[in-house]
Amino acid sequence: MNAKRKLFLVVVAAVEAATGLGLLLRPSVGFALLLGLEGAAVEAIFVGRVAGAALVAIGVASWMARKDELNPSLFGLLIGILIYNTAVSILLLYAVAALKIAGVMLWPTVVFHALLAVWGGLLLRDFPGETPLGSR
């Protein structure tokens, strides 16, 4: 197992699982820290918990794959993590620019997810002949 890939997957597992558990248990705290929102609607709380469950799943999948050698499933996981981190970075920038909402943790979260996207993208170079759409 590549040590850089293992470290990446452990970092993703720890951060996303912890964030997911936080959203499952107290989504309103996450909303306040990330977006500066207080008193979110019950529907938003529910969607926050759904997002929390998804983050726990990303964390568990990353943890389970941390010792994997190069294989198509690991490639797929890394592509999924790349898409997720890129999308989160863009969506949070949209929250600031268009929606004018931001909490104290928004900018650190944008930077963190952007760095994870770059790091994860660089790890994809380990897969010779693979593309997001399959083998070349």
C-alpha positions as protocol buffer text, in pm:
chain_id: "A"
residue {
  index: 1
  type: MET
  ca { x: 0 y: 0 z: 0 }
}
residue {
  index: 2
  type: ASN
  ca { x: 121 y: 343 z: -95 }
}
residue {
  index: 3
  type: ALA
  ca { x: 181 y: 544 z: 226 }
}
residue {
  index: 4
  type: LYS
  ca { x: 49 y: 870 z: 74 }
}
residue {
  index: 5
  type: ARG
  ca { x: -270 y: 701 z: -41 }
}
residue {
  index: 6
  type: LYS
  ca { x: -316 y: 537 z: 299 }
}
residue {
  index: 7
  type: LEU
  ca { x: -268 y: 870 z: 479 }
}
residue {
  index: 8
  type: PHE
  ca { x: -518 y: 1036 z: 245 }
}
residue {
  index: 9
  type: LEU
  ca { x: -781 y: 769 z: 311 }
}
residue {
  index: 10
  type: VAL
  ca { x: -723 y: 782 z: 688 }
}
residue {
  index: 11
  type: VAL
  ca { x: -760 y: 1163 z: 688 }
}
residue {
  index: 12
  type: VAL
  ca { x: -1078 y: 1143 z: 478 }
}
residue {
  index: 13
  type: ALA
  ca { x: -1214 y: 864 z: 700 }
}
residue {
  index: 14
  type: ALA
  ca { x: -1150 y: 1050 z: 1025 }
}
residue {
  index: 15
  type: VAL
  ca { x: -1272 y: 1393 z: 918 }
}
residue {
  index: 16
  type: GLU
  ca { x: -1579 y: 1284 z: 722 }
}
residue {
  index: 17
  type: ALA
  ca { x: -1693 y: 1024 z: 977 }
}
residue {
  index: 18
  type: ALA
  ca { x: -1655 y: 1273 z: 1263 }
}
residue {
  index: 19
  type: THR
  ca { x: -1836 y: 1544 z: 1068 }
}
residue {
  index: 20
  type: GLY
  ca { x: -2106 y: 1296 z: 971 }
}
residue {
  index: 21
  type: LEU
  ca { x: -2160 y: 1188 z: 1331 }
}
residue {
  index: 22
  type: GLY
  ca { x: -2182 y: 1552 z: 1433 }
}
residue {
  index: 23
  type: LEU
  ca { x: -2446 y: 1619 z: 1168 }
}
residue {
  index: 24
  type: LEU
  ca { x: -2641 y: 1309 z: 1266 }
}
residue {
  index: 25
  type: LEU
  ca { x: -2647 y: 1409 z: 1632 }
}
residue {
  index: 26
  type: ARG
  ca { x: -2657 y: 1791 z: 1621 }
}
residue {
  index: 27
  type: PRO
  ca { x: -2708 y: 1923 z: 1266 }
}
residue {
  index: 28
  type: SER
  ca { x: -2795 y: 2270 z: 1395 }
}
residue {
  index: 29
  type: VAL
  ca { x: -2442 y: 2307 z: 1537 }
}
residue {
  index: 30
  type: GLY
  ca { x: -2295 y: 2219 z: 1197 }
}
residue {
  index: 31
  type: PHE
  ca { x: -2523 y: 2470 z: 1025 }
}
residue {
  index: 32
  type: ALA
  ca { x: -2420 y: 2743 z: 1269 }
}
residue {
  index: 33
  type: LEU
  ca { x: -2047 y: 2676 z: 1232 }
}
residue {
  index: 34
  type: LEU
  ca { x: -2045 y: 2629 z: 856 }
}
residue {
  index: 35
  type: LEU
  ca { x: -2314 y: 2867 z: 737 }
}
residue {
  index: 36
  type: GLY
  ca { x: -2382 y: 3094 z: 1033 }
}
residue {
  index: 37
  type: LEU
  ca { x: -2745 y: 2976 z: 1043 }
}
residue {
  index: 38
  type: GLU
  ca { x: -2936 y: 2975 z: 1370 }
}
residue {
  index: 39
  type: GLY
  ca { x: -3270 y: 2805 z: 1424 }
}
residue {
  index: 40
  type: ALA
  ca { x: -3284 y: 2595 z: 1107 }
}
residue {
  index: 41
  type: ALA
  ca { x: -3619 y: 2458 z: 992 }
}
residue {
  index: 42
  type: VAL
  ca { x: -3711 y: 2099 z: 1073 }
}
residue {
  index: 43
  type: GLU
  ca { x: -3672 y: 2009 z: 704 }
}
residue {
  index: 44
  type: ALA
  ca { x: -3317 y: 2145 z: 702 }
}
residue {
  index: 45
  type: ILE
  ca { x: -3236 y: 1950 z: 1018 }
}
residue {
  index: 46
  type: PHE
  ca { x: -3362 y: 1634 z: 847 }
}
residue {
  index: 47
  type: VAL
  ca { x: -3153 y: 1698 z: 533 }
}
residue {
  index: 48
  type: GLY
  ca { x: -2852 y: 1770 z: 757 }
}
residue {
  index: 49
  type: ARG
  ca { x: -2894 y: 1428 z: 916 }
}
residue {
  index: 50
  type: VAL
  ca { x: -2918 y: 1264 z: 573 }
}
residue {
  index: 51
  type: ALA
  ca { x: -2594 y: 1441 z: 477 }
}
residue {
  index: 52
  type: GLY
  ca { x: -2442 y: 1319 z: 804 }
}
residue {
  index: 53
  type: ALA
  ca { x: -2529 y: 960 z: 718 }
}
residue {
  index: 54
  type: ALA
  ca { x: -2367 y: 1003 z: 375 }
}
residue {
  index: 55
  type: LEU
  ca { x: -2050 y: 1143 z: 535 }
}
residue {
  index: 56
  type: VAL
  ca { x: -2031 y: 852 z: 777 }
}
residue {
  index: 57
  type: ALA
  ca { x: -2057 y: 619 z: 475 }
}
residue {
  index: 58
  type: ILE
  ca { x: -1773 y: 802 z: 298 }
}
residue {
  index: 59
  type: GLY
  ca { x: -1567 y: 779 z: 616 }
}
residue {
  index: 60
  type: VAL
  ca { x: -1629 y: 406 z: 661 }
}
residue {
  index: 61
  type: ALA
  ca { x: -1559 y: 330 z: 293 }
}
residue {
  index: 62
  type: SER
  ca { x: -1233 y: 527 z: 312 }
}
residue {
  index: 63
  type: TRP
  ca { x: -1128 y: 350 z: 632 }
}
residue {
  index: 64
  type: MET
  ca { x: -1204 y: 7 z: 487 }
}
residue {
  index: 65
  type: ALA
  ca { x: -999 y: 86 z: 173 }
}
residue {
  index: 66
  type: ARG
  ca { x: -695 y: 232 z: 350 }
}
residue {
  index: 67
  type: LYS
  ca { x: -486 y: -84 z: 302 }
}
residue {
  index: 68
  type: ASP
  ca { x: -606 y: -173 z: -48 }
}
residue {
  index: 69
  type: GLU
  ca { x: -366 y: -214 z: -334 }
}
residue {
  index: 70
  type: LEU
  ca { x: -444 y: -62 z: -674 }
}
residue {
  index: 71
  type: ASN
  ca { x: -772 y: -203 z: -803 }
}
residue {
  index: 72
  type: PRO
  ca { x: -1080 y: -75 z: -987 }
}
residue {
  index: 73
  type: SER
  ca { x: -1283 y: -39 z: -665 }
}
residue {
  index: 74
  type: LEU
  ca { x: -1017 y: 180 z: -503 }
}
residue {
  index: 75
  type: PHE
  ca { x: -1001 y: 387 z: -822 }
}
residue {
  index: 76
  type: GLY
  ca { x: -1378 y: 432 z: -807 }
}
residue {
  index: 77
  type: LEU
  ca { x: -1364 y: 535 z: -441 }
}
residue {
  index: 78
  type: LEU
  ca { x: -1093 y: 793 z: -511 }
}
residue {
  index: 79
  type: ILE
  ca { x: -1292 y: 932 z: -807 }
}
residue {
  index: 80
  type: GLY
  ca { x: -1600 y: 958 z: -584 }
}
residue {
  index: 81
  type: ILE
  ca { x: -1401 y: 1138 z: -314 }
}
residue {
  index: 82
  type: LEU
  ca { x: -1257 y: 1375 z: -578 }
}
residue {
  index: 83
  type: ILE
  ca { x: -1606 y: 1459 z: -708 }
}
residue {
  index: 84
  type: TYR
  ca { x: -1736 y: 1507 z: -354 }
}
residue {
  index: 85
  type: ASN
  ca { x: -1453 y: 1739 z: -245 }
}
residue {
  index: 86
  type: THR
  ca { x: -1469 y: 1943 z: -566 }
}
residue {
  index: 87
  type: ALA
  ca { x: -1847 y: 1979 z: -541 }
}
residue {
  index: 88
  type: VAL
  ca { x: -1837 y: 2077 z: -173 }
}
residue {
  index: 89
  type: SER
  ca { x: -1574 y: 2344 z: -241 }
}
residue {
  index: 90
  type: ILE
  ca { x: -1783 y: 2492 z: -524 }
}
residue {
  index: 91
  type: LEU
  ca { x: -2111 y: 2475 z: -331 }
}
residue {
  index: 92
  type: LEU
  ca { x: -1961 y: 2647 z: -27 }
}
residue {
  index: 93
  type: LEU
  ca { x: -1819 y: 2922 z: -248 }
}
residue {
  index: 94
  type: TYR
  ca { x: -2169 y: 2960 z: -394 }
}
residue {
  index: 95
  type: ALA
  ca { x: -2307 y: 2992 z: -39 }
}
residue {
  index: 96
  type: VAL
  ca { x: -2078 y: 3290 z: 20 }
}
residue {
  index: 97
  type: ALA
  ca { x: -2101 y: 3456 z: -322 }
}
residue {
  index: 98
  type: ALA
  ca { x: -2467 y: 3410 z: -413 }
}
residue {
  index: 99
  type: LEU
  ca { x: -2649 y: 3333 z: -90 }
}
residue {
  index: 100
  type: LYS
  ca { x: -2439 y: 3562 z: 133 }
}
residue {
  index: 101
  type: ILE
  ca { x: -2420 y: 3304 z: 413 }
}
residue {
  index: 102
  type: ALA
  ca { x: -2104 y: 3205 z: 596 }
}
residue {
  index: 103
  type: GLY
  ca { x: -2008 y: 3081 z: 940 }
}
residue {
  index: 104
  type: VAL
  ca { x: -1672 y: 3081 z: 1115 }
}
residue {
  index: 105
  type: MET
  ca { x: -1580 y: 2740 z: 969 }
}
residue {
  index: 106
  type: LEU
  ca { x: -1681 y: 2809 z: 609 }
}
residue {
  index: 107
  type: TRP
  ca { x: -1346 y: 2929 z: 473 }
}
residue {
  index: 108
  type: PRO
  ca { x: -1138 y: 2665 z: 653 }
}
residue {
  index: 109
  type: THR
  ca { x: -1380 y: 2404 z: 516 }
}
residue {
  index: 110
  type: VAL
  ca { x: -1351 y: 2540 z: 160 }
}
residue {
  index: 111
  type: VAL
  ca { x: -971 y: 2531 z: 180 }
}
residue {
  index: 112
  type: PHE
  ca { x: -969 y: 2184 z: 338 }
}
residue {
  index: 113
  type: HIS
  ca { x: -1196 y: 2033 z: 70 }
}
residue {
  index: 114
  type: ALA
  ca { x: -1004 y: 2206 z: -211 }
}
residue {
  index: 115
  type: LEU
  ca { x: -677 y: 2064 z: -77 }
}
residue {
  index: 116
  type: LEU
  ca { x: -833 y: 1717 z: -47 }
}
residue {
  index: 117
  type: ALA
  ca { x: -954 y: 1745 z: -408 }
}
residue {
  index: 118
  type: VAL
  ca { x: -603 y: 1830 z: -529 }
}
residue {
  index: 119
  type: TRP
  ca { x: -440 y: 1560 z: -312 }
}
residue {
  index: 120
  type: GLY
  ca { x: -691 y: 1297 z: -422 }
}
residue {
  index: 121
  type: GLY
  ca { x: -653 y: 1399 z: -785 }
}
residue {
  index: 122
  type: LEU
  ca { x: -277 y: 1356 z: -762 }
}
residue {
  index: 123
  type: LEU
  ca { x: -323 y: 1007 z: -617 }
}
residue {
  index: 124
  type: LEU
  ca { x: -516 y: 904 z: -928 }
}
residue {
  index: 125
  type: ARG
  ca { x: -189 y: 917 z: -1123 }
}
residue {
  index: 126
  type: ASP
  ca { x: -100 y: 585 z: -956 }
}
residue {
  index: 127
  type: PHE
  ca { x: -357 y: 410 z: -1176 }
}
residue {
  index: 128
  type: PRO
  ca { x: -194 y: 364 z: -1518 }
}
residue {
  index: 129
  type: GLY
  ca { x: -435 y: 343 z: -1807 }
}
residue {
  index: 130
  type: GLU
  ca { x: -742 y: 431 z: -1598 }
}
residue {
  index: 131
  type: THR
  ca { x: -975 y: 722 z: -1660 }
}
residue {
  index: 132
  type: PRO
  ca { x: -1296 y: 820 z: -1479 }
}
residue {
  index: 133
  type: LEU
  ca { x: -1487 y: 651 z: -1763 }
}
residue {
  index: 134
  type: GLY
  ca { x: -1288 y: 325 z: -1756 }
}
residue {
  index: 135
  type: SER
  ca { x: -969 y: 184 z: -1904 }
}
residue {
  index: 136
  type: ARG
  ca { x: -803 y: 356 z: -2198 }
}
